[in-house]
XYZ file of C-alpha atoms in Angstrom:
699
model
C 146.192 87.330 92.157
C 144.495 88.680 90.182
C 140.549 88.083 91.176
C 138.178 87.139 88.417
C 135.691 90.088 87.539
C 134.219 88.478 84.499
C 130.928 90.787 85.578
C 130.937 94.057 85.531
C 128.397 93.333 88.601
C 131.516 92.007 90.238
C 132.348 92.365 94.311
C 133.704 96.401 93.985
C 137.361 96.071 94.962
C 139.782 98.746 96.653
C 142.677 98.503 94.227
C 146.120 100.573 94.830
C 148.828 100.387 91.445
C 152.229 101.231 91.117
C 154.818 101.167 88.438
C 158.630 100.977 89.061
C 159.824 104.154 90.007
C 162.157 106.067 87.056
C 165.098 107.091 88.305
C 165.377 111.308 88.270
C 168.764 111.450 86.878
C 168.053 111.146 82.793
C 165.197 111.758 80.775
C 161.761 109.214 80.362
C 162.325 107.443 76.815
C 160.645 104.707 74.887
C 161.387 101.686 77.058
C 160.901 102.895 80.864
C 156.957 103.574 78.096
C 156.610 100.084 77.762
C 155.685 100.114 81.675
C 153.800 102.939 82.257
C 152.030 102.873 79.280
C 151.102 98.622 80.631
C 150.133 99.615 83.994
C 147.916 102.812 83.104
C 145.962 100.422 80.734
C 145.280 98.122 84.010
C 144.143 100.902 86.308
C 142.419 102.702 83.963
C 140.380 99.012 83.087
C 139.696 99.013 86.563
C 138.485 102.478 87.361
C 135.853 101.952 84.533
C 134.649 99.020 85.592
C 133.394 101.176 89.038
C 136.312 99.760 91.461
C 138.273 101.939 93.969
C 141.400 101.936 92.076
C 144.472 103.804 92.787
C 147.561 104.325 90.921
C 150.133 106.283 92.718
C 154.310 106.963 91.632
C 156.822 109.161 92.297
C 160.801 110.200 90.863
C 163.886 107.517 92.398
C 165.887 110.615 93.361
C 168.704 109.141 95.563
C 172.669 107.262 95.228
C 175.869 108.460 94.401
C 174.794 108.775 90.010
C 172.336 112.223 90.955
C 174.761 113.119 93.190
C 177.345 113.225 90.929
C 175.725 114.907 88.173
C 174.185 117.796 90.225
C 177.976 118.185 91.318
C 179.381 117.846 87.157
C 176.452 120.838 86.455
C 177.310 122.439 89.862
C 173.641 122.854 90.922
C 172.932 121.154 94.385
C 171.104 117.543 94.256
C 167.821 119.104 95.255
C 168.013 121.420 92.170
C 168.650 118.451 89.853
C 166.078 116.253 90.825
C 163.777 119.252 91.235
C 164.513 119.895 87.463
C 163.772 116.020 86.379
C 160.604 115.189 88.440
C 159.245 118.572 86.681
C 160.384 116.562 83.439
C 159.055 113.616 83.896
C 155.929 114.132 85.400
C 155.055 116.297 81.660
C 156.209 113.508 79.855
C 154.035 111.133 81.678
C 151.047 113.600 81.652
C 151.305 114.342 77.548
C 151.333 110.241 77.094
C 147.900 110.179 79.404
C 149.151 108.137 81.573
C 147.026 108.915 84.804
C 148.549 109.485 87.766
C 146.875 109.673 90.878
C 149.519 111.033 92.489
C 153.149 111.210 91.896
C 155.990 111.807 94.676
C 159.756 111.889 95.211
C 161.166 109.277 97.289
C 163.178 111.942 98.644
C 160.863 113.440 100.968
C 159.309 113.647 104.973
C 157.053 110.459 103.803
C 159.558 107.872 102.925
C 162.841 109.296 105.110
C 159.515 108.198 107.803
C 158.969 105.643 106.368
C 162.438 104.291 105.236
C 163.058 105.059 109.080
C 160.453 102.949 110.067
C 161.167 99.915 108.057
C 164.635 100.414 109.094
C 163.896 100.082 112.544
C 161.794 97.870 113.396
C 163.823 94.706 110.885
C 166.455 95.692 113.719
C 164.994 95.712 117.032
C 163.205 92.105 115.594
C 167.141 91.347 114.737
C 166.710 90.861 111.147
C 169.263 93.754 110.623
C 173.029 93.093 111.646
C 176.502 94.984 111.452
C 179.730 93.960 110.107
C 182.926 95.231 108.749
C 183.636 94.716 105.193
C 186.528 95.570 102.797
C 184.382 97.366 100.182
C 185.859 98.688 96.573
C 187.440 102.264 96.951
C 188.070 105.388 93.894
C 192.082 105.918 94.780
C 191.865 108.795 91.972
C 187.647 110.469 92.665
C 188.572 109.473 96.781
C 185.359 108.100 97.431
C 183.504 104.313 98.321
C 181.759 103.035 94.779
C 178.257 101.579 94.446
C 178.122 98.762 93.385
C 177.511 100.067 89.930
C 180.313 102.562 89.823
C 182.405 99.522 89.636
C 183.076 97.572 85.963
C 184.910 93.595 84.820
C 183.785 90.787 84.022
C 181.084 88.325 84.856
C 181.742 85.991 87.192
C 178.708 83.938 86.470
C 179.031 84.364 82.355
C 182.284 86.303 81.114
C 180.291 88.938 79.746
C 182.762 91.684 79.644
C 181.843 95.687 81.178
C 179.049 94.669 83.192
C 177.566 96.183 86.640
C 179.122 95.671 90.211
C 175.378 94.017 91.313
C 173.952 92.120 88.100
C 174.625 91.228 84.799
C 172.523 91.763 81.644
C 173.968 89.365 79.321
C 172.932 86.283 81.824
C 170.933 87.875 84.954
C 173.180 87.206 87.647
C 173.321 88.562 90.665
C 176.756 89.123 92.572
C 179.133 91.298 94.934
C 181.396 93.201 93.074
C 184.502 91.355 95.279
C 183.331 88.597 92.751
C 184.158 90.838 89.228
C 186.870 90.152 86.686
C 189.349 92.775 85.769
C 187.523 95.298 87.736
C 187.880 99.324 87.638
C 186.332 102.633 88.422
C 183.694 103.911 86.021
C 184.216 107.097 87.417
C 188.406 106.911 87.318
C 188.809 104.205 86.015
C 191.548 103.499 88.202
C 191.391 99.708 89.704
C 189.769 100.126 92.613
C 191.891 99.610 96.711
C 190.291 97.885 98.713
C 189.544 99.031 102.208
C 187.564 98.039 105.338
C 184.130 100.197 106.696
C 181.620 99.388 108.820
C 178.224 98.250 107.418
C 174.165 97.011 107.994
C 173.062 94.553 106.726
C 169.413 93.192 105.794
C 169.399 88.781 106.926
C 167.446 87.772 103.970
C 167.734 84.218 104.885
C 165.607 84.415 108.070
C 163.022 85.280 105.643
C 163.198 82.257 102.850
C 160.552 79.745 104.676
C 157.772 83.087 104.333
C 159.221 83.878 100.342
C 159.419 80.207 99.229
C 155.328 80.295 99.581
C 154.427 83.652 99.114
C 156.685 83.367 95.598
C 154.701 80.084 94.747
C 150.605 81.728 95.429
C 150.264 82.891 92.666
C 152.259 86.154 92.679
C 154.244 86.258 90.132
C 153.959 85.036 86.741
C 155.602 81.643 86.439
C 158.636 82.014 84.259
C 159.344 85.243 87.329
C 158.223 82.501 90.260
C 160.804 79.442 88.305
C 164.098 82.882 87.871
C 163.949 82.627 91.627
C 164.269 78.949 92.466
C 167.731 79.610 90.988
C 168.541 81.337 93.976
C 166.783 79.725 97.064
C 169.084 76.993 95.452
C 172.078 79.218 95.767
C 171.593 80.619 99.241
C 169.481 83.917 100.029
C 172.364 86.468 100.879
C 172.789 88.987 103.150
C 171.922 92.466 101.913
C 174.043 96.032 102.028
C 171.377 98.125 102.561
C 174.494 100.888 103.652
C 176.788 103.546 101.963
C 178.904 105.813 102.824
C 179.491 109.380 102.725
C 179.615 111.544 100.323
C 176.131 110.209 99.146
C 172.998 111.582 97.998
C 170.496 110.121 100.315
C 168.930 109.832 103.560
C 171.112 109.259 106.830
C 171.187 106.012 108.795
C 169.949 107.166 112.156
C 172.616 107.295 114.923
C 175.412 106.622 112.637
C 177.384 109.046 111.378
C 178.435 109.292 107.803
C 176.246 106.332 106.689
C 173.652 106.207 104.620
C 170.608 104.138 103.351
C 171.269 102.482 100.440
C 168.333 103.654 97.551
C 166.887 100.325 96.597
C 165.975 100.353 100.357
C 163.691 103.297 100.373
C 163.216 103.171 96.610
C 160.862 100.450 96.692
C 159.457 102.671 100.348
C 158.678 105.512 97.345
C 155.635 103.581 96.596
C 153.847 103.932 100.220
C 155.545 107.218 100.934
C 153.663 107.980 97.438
C 150.482 106.531 99.072
C 150.645 108.311 102.237
C 150.891 111.829 100.722
C 147.887 111.020 98.469
C 145.917 109.972 102.156
C 147.137 113.340 103.083
C 145.918 115.378 99.616
C 142.667 117.219 99.869
C 141.369 114.803 97.354
C 142.444 112.276 99.489
C 140.364 112.885 102.551
C 137.430 113.741 100.773
C 137.926 110.249 98.993
C 138.433 109.166 102.601
C 142.245 107.080 102.303
C 142.936 105.170 104.866
C 146.831 104.335 104.767
C 146.367 101.385 107.534
C 143.300 99.578 104.763
C 145.855 99.641 102.330
C 149.627 98.163 104.544
C 148.580 97.098 107.305
C 148.942 93.502 107.798
C 145.601 92.088 108.096
C 144.600 94.902 104.841
C 142.246 93.453 102.631
C 142.676 95.927 99.468
C 144.802 94.835 96.548
C 148.002 95.778 96.104
C 149.994 95.141 92.879
C 153.279 96.767 91.578
C 154.391 96.310 87.166
C 158.174 96.443 87.103
C 160.865 95.630 84.593
C 162.283 91.838 84.643
C 165.765 93.950 85.788
C 164.514 94.734 88.630
C 162.765 91.248 89.599
C 165.591 90.374 92.712
C 164.701 93.587 94.735
C 160.681 93.604 94.061
C 160.559 90.188 94.394
C 162.817 88.744 97.998
C 164.090 91.698 100.236
C 160.420 94.216 98.833
C 158.256 91.209 100.279
C 160.886 89.916 103.321
C 161.344 94.034 104.310
C 157.726 94.476 104.610
C 157.108 91.374 106.690
C 159.977 91.648 108.877
C 158.310 95.538 109.698
C 155.038 94.646 109.977
C 153.242 95.716 107.318
C 151.256 93.566 103.836
C 153.047 91.809 101.567
C 152.584 92.244 97.399
C 149.205 90.690 96.114
C 150.828 90.008 93.506
C 154.051 91.924 91.098
C 154.334 91.269 87.406
C 156.912 91.620 85.610
C 156.992 92.709 81.823
C 159.876 92.787 79.240
C 162.033 95.085 77.504
C 161.467 96.961 74.196
C 163.456 96.600 71.259
C 162.966 98.619 68.232
C 162.644 96.820 64.783
C 164.645 93.907 66.345
C 167.345 94.883 68.242
C 168.076 96.995 71.298
C 167.519 101.075 71.448
C 170.466 102.345 69.499
C 171.578 105.388 70.117
C 173.650 105.047 66.610
C 170.921 103.952 64.633
C 168.577 106.356 66.170
C 166.578 104.383 67.425
C 166.993 105.585 70.717
C 163.951 107.449 71.445
C 163.383 109.920 74.184
C 159.652 110.466 75.262
C 159.820 114.223 74.529
C 161.034 113.740 71.290
C 158.395 110.916 70.291
C 155.722 113.579 71.483
C 156.826 116.326 69.638
C 156.477 114.149 66.250
C 153.472 111.576 66.825
C 150.263 111.533 68.811
C 150.972 109.768 72.038
C 148.395 107.338 71.568
C 150.072 105.335 68.950
C 152.120 104.094 70.951
C 149.894 103.431 73.304
C 147.824 101.240 70.848
C 150.303 99.627 69.251
C 152.022 98.636 72.670
C 148.943 97.199 74.005
C 148.402 95.476 70.072
C 151.676 93.675 71.357
C 151.756 93.207 74.845
C 151.041 90.106 76.771
C 150.905 89.218 80.333
C 154.502 87.839 79.997
C 157.945 88.935 80.471
C 158.808 88.841 76.836
C 160.262 91.530 75.025
C 158.052 92.990 72.251
C 159.414 94.733 69.407
C 158.740 98.161 67.622
C 158.816 97.936 64.230
C 157.937 101.009 62.568
C 157.203 100.463 59.390
C 154.245 98.288 61.475
C 153.810 100.545 63.489
C 152.898 102.748 60.958
C 150.971 99.538 59.104
C 148.878 98.874 62.320
C 148.112 102.294 63.250
C 146.620 103.139 60.421
C 144.740 100.342 59.232
C 143.205 99.204 63.119
C 142.655 102.444 64.589
C 142.238 105.273 61.225
C 140.285 103.361 59.297
C 138.444 100.853 61.010
C 137.423 102.531 64.743
C 137.778 106.567 63.424
C 136.663 105.979 59.912
C 133.361 104.232 61.574
C 132.023 107.323 62.712
C 132.927 109.710 60.240
C 131.768 107.706 57.527
C 127.881 107.681 59.405
C 128.004 110.411 61.842
C 128.121 113.867 59.100
C 124.503 112.125 57.508
C 123.497 112.871 61.143
C 124.330 115.985 61.705
C 122.976 117.164 57.823
C 120.631 115.148 57.527
C 118.331 114.783 61.116
C 119.842 118.190 62.755
C 122.537 115.374 64.584
C 120.390 113.366 66.346
C 120.438 109.476 66.858
C 116.924 107.478 66.160
C 114.509 106.046 68.522
C 115.073 102.302 67.769
C 118.229 100.048 66.314
C 117.800 98.471 62.448
C 119.369 95.291 64.113
C 119.129 95.077 67.510
C 120.980 91.625 67.025
C 124.117 92.475 65.395
C 124.135 95.006 68.578
C 123.443 92.491 71.164
C 125.897 90.061 69.608
C 128.858 92.868 69.645
C 127.900 94.284 72.805
C 128.186 90.794 74.385
C 132.111 90.532 73.030
C 132.783 92.724 76.193
C 132.684 89.473 78.489
C 136.019 88.662 76.869
C 137.369 91.689 76.127
C 137.546 92.380 79.915
C 138.324 89.140 80.449
C 141.381 89.947 78.947
C 142.104 93.760 80.051
C 141.964 92.012 83.249
C 144.938 89.911 83.033
C 146.871 91.920 81.548
C 146.343 90.161 78.075
C 145.826 93.316 76.012
C 147.281 91.488 72.403
C 144.274 89.361 73.129
C 141.511 92.527 73.801
C 143.107 93.976 71.086
C 142.633 91.313 68.372
C 138.636 91.206 69.716
C 138.168 94.748 69.663
C 138.953 94.541 66.078
C 137.454 91.475 64.927
C 133.843 93.395 66.079
C 135.584 96.548 64.654
C 135.118 94.878 60.910
C 132.073 93.389 62.228
C 131.235 97.319 62.194
C 132.349 97.999 59.004
C 130.965 94.949 57.062
C 128.082 96.256 57.815
C 128.207 100.039 57.178
C 130.037 98.678 53.767
C 126.526 96.399 53.137
C 123.901 99.111 53.795
C 126.254 101.839 51.831
C 124.240 105.079 54.363
C 126.401 107.017 51.001
C 123.609 105.016 48.112
C 120.571 105.897 50.906
C 121.459 108.907 51.109
C 120.567 109.690 47.635
C 116.654 108.352 48.496
C 114.741 111.026 50.058
C 112.548 107.992 50.594
C 114.626 106.395 52.417
C 115.692 108.725 55.458
C 114.903 106.998 58.274
C 116.841 104.010 57.261
C 119.474 106.368 56.506
C 119.496 107.860 59.878
C 118.821 103.692 61.252
C 121.523 103.031 60.024
C 123.588 105.235 60.930
C 122.805 105.190 64.164
C 123.450 101.644 64.069
C 127.178 102.293 63.093
C 127.568 105.446 66.363
C 126.800 102.873 68.618
C 129.261 99.934 67.074
C 131.596 103.038 66.965
C 130.648 104.001 70.529
C 130.951 100.284 71.866
C 134.683 100.322 70.452
C 135.821 103.190 71.332
C 134.966 102.435 74.911
C 136.540 99.430 74.790
C 139.523 101.149 73.700
C 139.280 104.128 76.668
C 141.555 102.228 78.789
C 144.242 102.255 75.424
C 142.938 105.734 74.394
C 141.764 108.286 76.230
C 142.584 111.003 75.388
C 140.411 109.943 71.769
C 138.320 108.463 74.424
C 137.891 111.745 75.606
C 136.574 113.333 72.591
C 134.679 110.554 71.584
C 132.680 111.045 74.488
C 132.691 114.701 73.895
C 131.183 113.902 70.067
C 128.635 111.483 71.682
C 127.556 113.794 74.500
C 127.221 110.262 76.102
C 129.629 111.992 79.213
C 132.225 109.403 80.629
C 132.135 105.121 78.741
C 131.744 102.988 81.939
C 132.096 99.635 81.040
C 128.171 98.671 82.148
C 126.970 101.967 80.550
C 128.624 100.605 77.085
C 125.681 97.689 77.027
C 122.794 99.662 76.078
C 122.629 101.861 73.144
C 122.187 105.419 72.842
C 119.193 106.184 70.873
C 117.150 109.164 69.783
C 119.955 111.241 71.395
C 122.048 114.455 70.300
C 125.095 114.421 68.959
C 127.537 117.523 68.347
C 128.918 118.107 64.797
C 132.290 115.227 64.461
C 135.377 116.243 63.851
C 138.566 114.263 63.832
C 139.679 111.649 66.441
C 142.711 111.360 64.438
C 144.584 111.050 61.625
C 147.139 108.551 59.404
C 150.557 108.508 59.679
C 152.678 109.516 56.725
C 156.023 107.800 56.652
C 157.545 111.640 56.638
C 157.016 111.376 60.767
C 158.812 107.875 60.767
C 161.395 109.580 59.417
C 161.520 112.739 61.049
C 161.185 110.877 64.616
C 164.007 109.272 63.570
C 165.639 113.088 62.728
C 164.823 114.160 65.822
C 166.040 111.087 67.738
C 169.366 111.569 66.022
C 169.583 115.124 66.982
C 169.305 113.718 70.408
C 172.322 111.842 70.457
C 174.839 114.662 69.077
C 173.308 117.643 71.925
C 173.788 114.006 74.152
C 177.319 113.295 72.932
C 178.372 116.432 73.474
C 177.291 117.099 76.823
C 179.187 114.105 77.399
C 181.992 115.223 76.067
C 181.601 118.370 78.472
C 181.182 115.457 80.870
C 184.223 113.537 80.685
C 186.786 116.753 80.871
C 186.213 118.911 78.143
C 184.739 121.495 79.748
C 186.892 123.532 78.173
C 184.795 123.600 74.519
C 183.620 122.588 71.268
C 187.295 121.573 70.408
C 187.224 118.274 69.609
C 184.354 117.421 68.010
C 182.280 118.882 64.618
C 182.302 123.077 64.663
C 178.855 123.071 66.686
C 177.618 126.248 63.466
C 177.869 123.870 60.583
C 176.497 121.008 62.441
C 172.641 120.542 60.981
C 172.207 117.770 63.977
C 172.747 120.305 66.074
C 169.995 121.377 68.653
C 168.515 124.874 67.998
C 168.117 127.907 71.125
C 166.153 130.756 70.987
C 168.476 134.264 70.370
C 167.714 135.329 74.112
C 169.484 132.211 75.196
C 172.382 132.364 73.430
C 172.171 136.296 73.566
C 173.565 135.492 77.496
C 176.342 133.814 76.648
C 179.466 136.153 77.875
C 181.888 135.032 74.961
C 184.996 136.973 75.445
C 188.771 137.639 74.203
C 191.160 135.651 76.505
C 195.509 135.375 76.038
C 196.514 131.778 76.701
C 200.142 132.591 79.174
C 200.533 129.084 80.244
C 199.625 125.769 79.197
C 200.533 122.436 80.292
C 199.681 118.060 80.396
C 197.457 117.250 82.349
C 198.450 113.813 83.989
C 196.003 111.183 83.375
C 193.410 112.650 80.694
C 194.728 112.118 77.568
C 192.647 114.812 75.963
C 193.291 117.777 78.261
C 195.280 120.799 78.733
C 195.264 122.825 81.455
C 195.443 126.227 80.273
C 196.239 129.846 82.371
C 193.714 132.901 80.120
C 194.176 136.335 80.575
C 190.917 138.082 80.502
C 192.770 141.858 80.412
C 193.469 141.879 84.945
C 191.630 138.995 85.134
C 192.671 134.839 85.292
C 190.754 132.263 84.664
C 192.284 128.513 85.032
C 190.477 126.068 82.247
C 191.153 122.264 81.116
C 190.512 122.162 76.986
C 190.206 119.150 75.243
C 192.842 120.228 72.589
C 196.032 117.572 73.376
C 195.841 116.575 69.908
C 195.882 119.480 67.853
C 198.664 121.510 70.107
C 201.504 120.993 72.182
C 201.786 123.592 75.143
C 204.110 124.958 73.783
C 202.417 126.116 70.696
C 199.774 128.184 71.981
C 201.432 130.295 74.872
C 200.493 133.586 73.550
C 197.958 132.566 71.210
C 194.743 134.143 71.187
C 191.367 132.342 71.783
C 187.370 133.583 72.975
C 186.069 131.683 76.148
C 182.675 132.309 77.616
C 183.520 133.726 80.402
C 180.124 132.723 82.202
C 179.344 129.490 82.352
C 179.516 128.197 85.891
C 182.754 126.769 87.404
C 183.332 122.647 87.466
C 185.027 121.079 89.713
C 186.744 118.140 87.820
C 188.818 115.273 89.464
C 192.062 117.799 87.544
C 190.678 120.373 89.732
C 189.008 123.379 88.380
C 187.839 124.579 84.725
C 186.500 128.259 85.601
C 185.673 128.406 81.630
C 185.294 126.870 78.422
C 187.319 127.803 75.429
C 185.686 128.171 71.963
C 187.441 126.086 68.433
C 186.525 125.039 65.602
C 187.237 122.460 63.613
C 186.422 118.624 62.650
C 188.384 117.690 65.654
C 192.118 115.737 66.104
C 194.822 117.652 64.643
C 192.514 119.991 63.332
C 191.398 122.600 65.706
C 191.831 125.849 65.155
C 192.092 129.142 67.748
C 192.877 133.195 67.580
C 195.944 133.874 65.586
C 198.662 136.429 68.226
C 198.270 138.840 65.761
C 194.599 138.890 64.785
C 193.657 142.475 66.349
C 191.909 141.416 69.617
C 192.763 141.935 72.498
C 192.339 140.047 76.108
C 189.055 140.717 77.906
C 186.923 142.628 74.905
C 183.862 141.277 74.178
C 182.738 139.332 71.375
C 179.997 140.764 69.496
C-alpha cells in the first residue's frame, strides 16, 4: 500500500520501483509504453518530492521463442538479445523513461539469484520432482512450451488460445486441458511423452498469500480476481523445461532448465544488485539487503499489465517468502491500450511501434495523453487519435506553453530579461500554488487523470488572468511599463507552477523550461516560492501543434512496418527462397527503404535450376537445386502455386548468393530466389534463352 504523502515535509522514503520486463523477442510498441510511462511518472514524482527513489528494469531474455527466432536468423541467442537490448533501451531513452538501471535476465546476477531462490525453496520442501506427460512436437523434435501449443480454451471455448492462459476470459490452465491442441511451430498434433520436471508447491503458501493479497498490496479488482484462484485451489507450478531451451540450467539436473517465468521477476533483484555494484550505486551508498532482506523497511513496488497478475501476485511473493526475502509493498496492475476504441490492429495500421511513433511525433505528447487517461485501476485506456491531437493542442500548446510565449517576450525585450521584484496579485499565486497539495495526492495515488485535470484548471485560471490584464495592450502604454513587467512576471510564475507540476509527465519540456527560467531543477517544495527579481533567458518555443498530416504520416509509417513485418514473417514461415509469393517489392510504395551501401552488399547471381521437387508437408514450397556455374545450392522457394517442378528444370533465375543459410524443418535453405509478380500463379522467373550464364553477377 502506498503511504500518504500530503506534504513536501513528509518523512524521506526509500523506494524501489520496477516495471515488468519487456521480452527480448521483438520491438517495443505503444501498448508497452502505457506501463513504462505510468511507472516513470510515478518514479519522477517521488524524486521531485525528495525521496530516495530508484527505478530499475531489464530485458526478459530467456525462453523458447528467443531460441527459435535466433535459429531462424542464423545467429546465437546472445547476439539476438544484445541487439534487442540496444533497440529497447534506445526506445525507452527517447520516450524519456528515466531508468536508474537497465539490465538483462541473461546475467550473472540473475543466475545467482535464480539458483539461490530455487535452492532455498527446494531445501525447505517447497519444490518437488515428478514425472509428467508433456506435449512433444514430432516434426520439430522438441517438447513444446505452453505458449507453443494452441487450441480451444477449456473454460470459455475461445479458439486459438495459448496453452497456459486464455486472452479472452483470463483463465489459467495446463496445455493438456486445451481442446483441439496443435503445435504453433509445425501445426502437428502434439504427442504425449514423459519427462521429469520440478514443481513449486504454491499451496504451501496459501495462508500467507491470502493475508498478503488482502493487506492493501493489490488493487481491489485484482484481489477479488485472486479469490477465484484460491477457491479453485492453488496448483503446483512447473518451473522446469527440457532441452533444447535458452535459459539457465538447473543445478545438478542435466538437460533441465529454469522456466523463463521463474527467472523473469528475479530480474528485478538482479538489476538492482547490478545497480548497487555500479560506481553510481556505490557512491549513493546503496545496499541490496536494505531493499530485499525479509525485515526491510524500504518500499518495493511493481507496475505490471493485468495479463501477468497470476505470476506477480501469487508465485512471485510465494517464491520470495519461501527463500527468505521480503515481499512487495504493492503490485499495481494496469489495463491494455486500444486505439480508436479497438485493439491495436495491424490491418488498420494502428499497431504502432515505439520507434515508428518517435520518428513522427514528440514523445511527450503521448506521455501527456496517457497521463490524462490513466487512473489507479486496471481498466483499458484508449488512444483516440482525433482526441489525442485536440487535447495536446488545446492543453499543452494552447494553455501551458502559450502562457509563457505570451509573456516572456515582453520581459526579454523591455526589461533586459529580468522579472519584477514583486507580484501584482500574490493572492492569486498563493491560491494557485495551494492546488499543489491536491495534485501531489493525485500523483501519489496514481490518479494521473485527476492530477492533469487539476493542473489544467490552474492553467485556465492563469490564462484568464493574462487575458484580463492584456500585456499586449500595456506594452503600448510606456507609462505603464512597471505594470507590464509585473503582469508578465505573474504570468511566468504561474507558468512555472504548471510546468513544475507537469515535470513528471513532461521531463524534456520541463528541462527546457528550467533552462529558460534559469531556476535550476524544479523540486516540488521549490514551486511554492515565486521567482522574483531574477534573470530569465530568451524564450524558445517549447512545443508546436500537432497537424493532421503528422497523424496521417504516423499511420502510413505503421502500415510500412506492417508490410515489412509481413515480408519477414513470410520468409520465416518457409519462403526463405525469396520475394516470390508476395507483391513485387520494387514497385511497392509501402516497402521500407535501405541505403545504397546496404544494397551494394547484396550478391545477386544468375543460377540455373537443375532440379525441382515438391516438399512434403509444405503447401507453398518447392525444393530447388541451383547451379551457380561450378557450385550447387539448395533453396526452398515459395513458388509452388505458380510452377510445377518439371516446368522449372533448366530455367534461369536470380538468387541472393550471400544470404546466410537457414535451417528449416524441411532442411537447410542456402540462399534466396528472386522473382517478380503479384503472387499466386503470377510469379515470373528468367527464361532459359535469356543469354545469362550460371554464376554471372547481376549488376
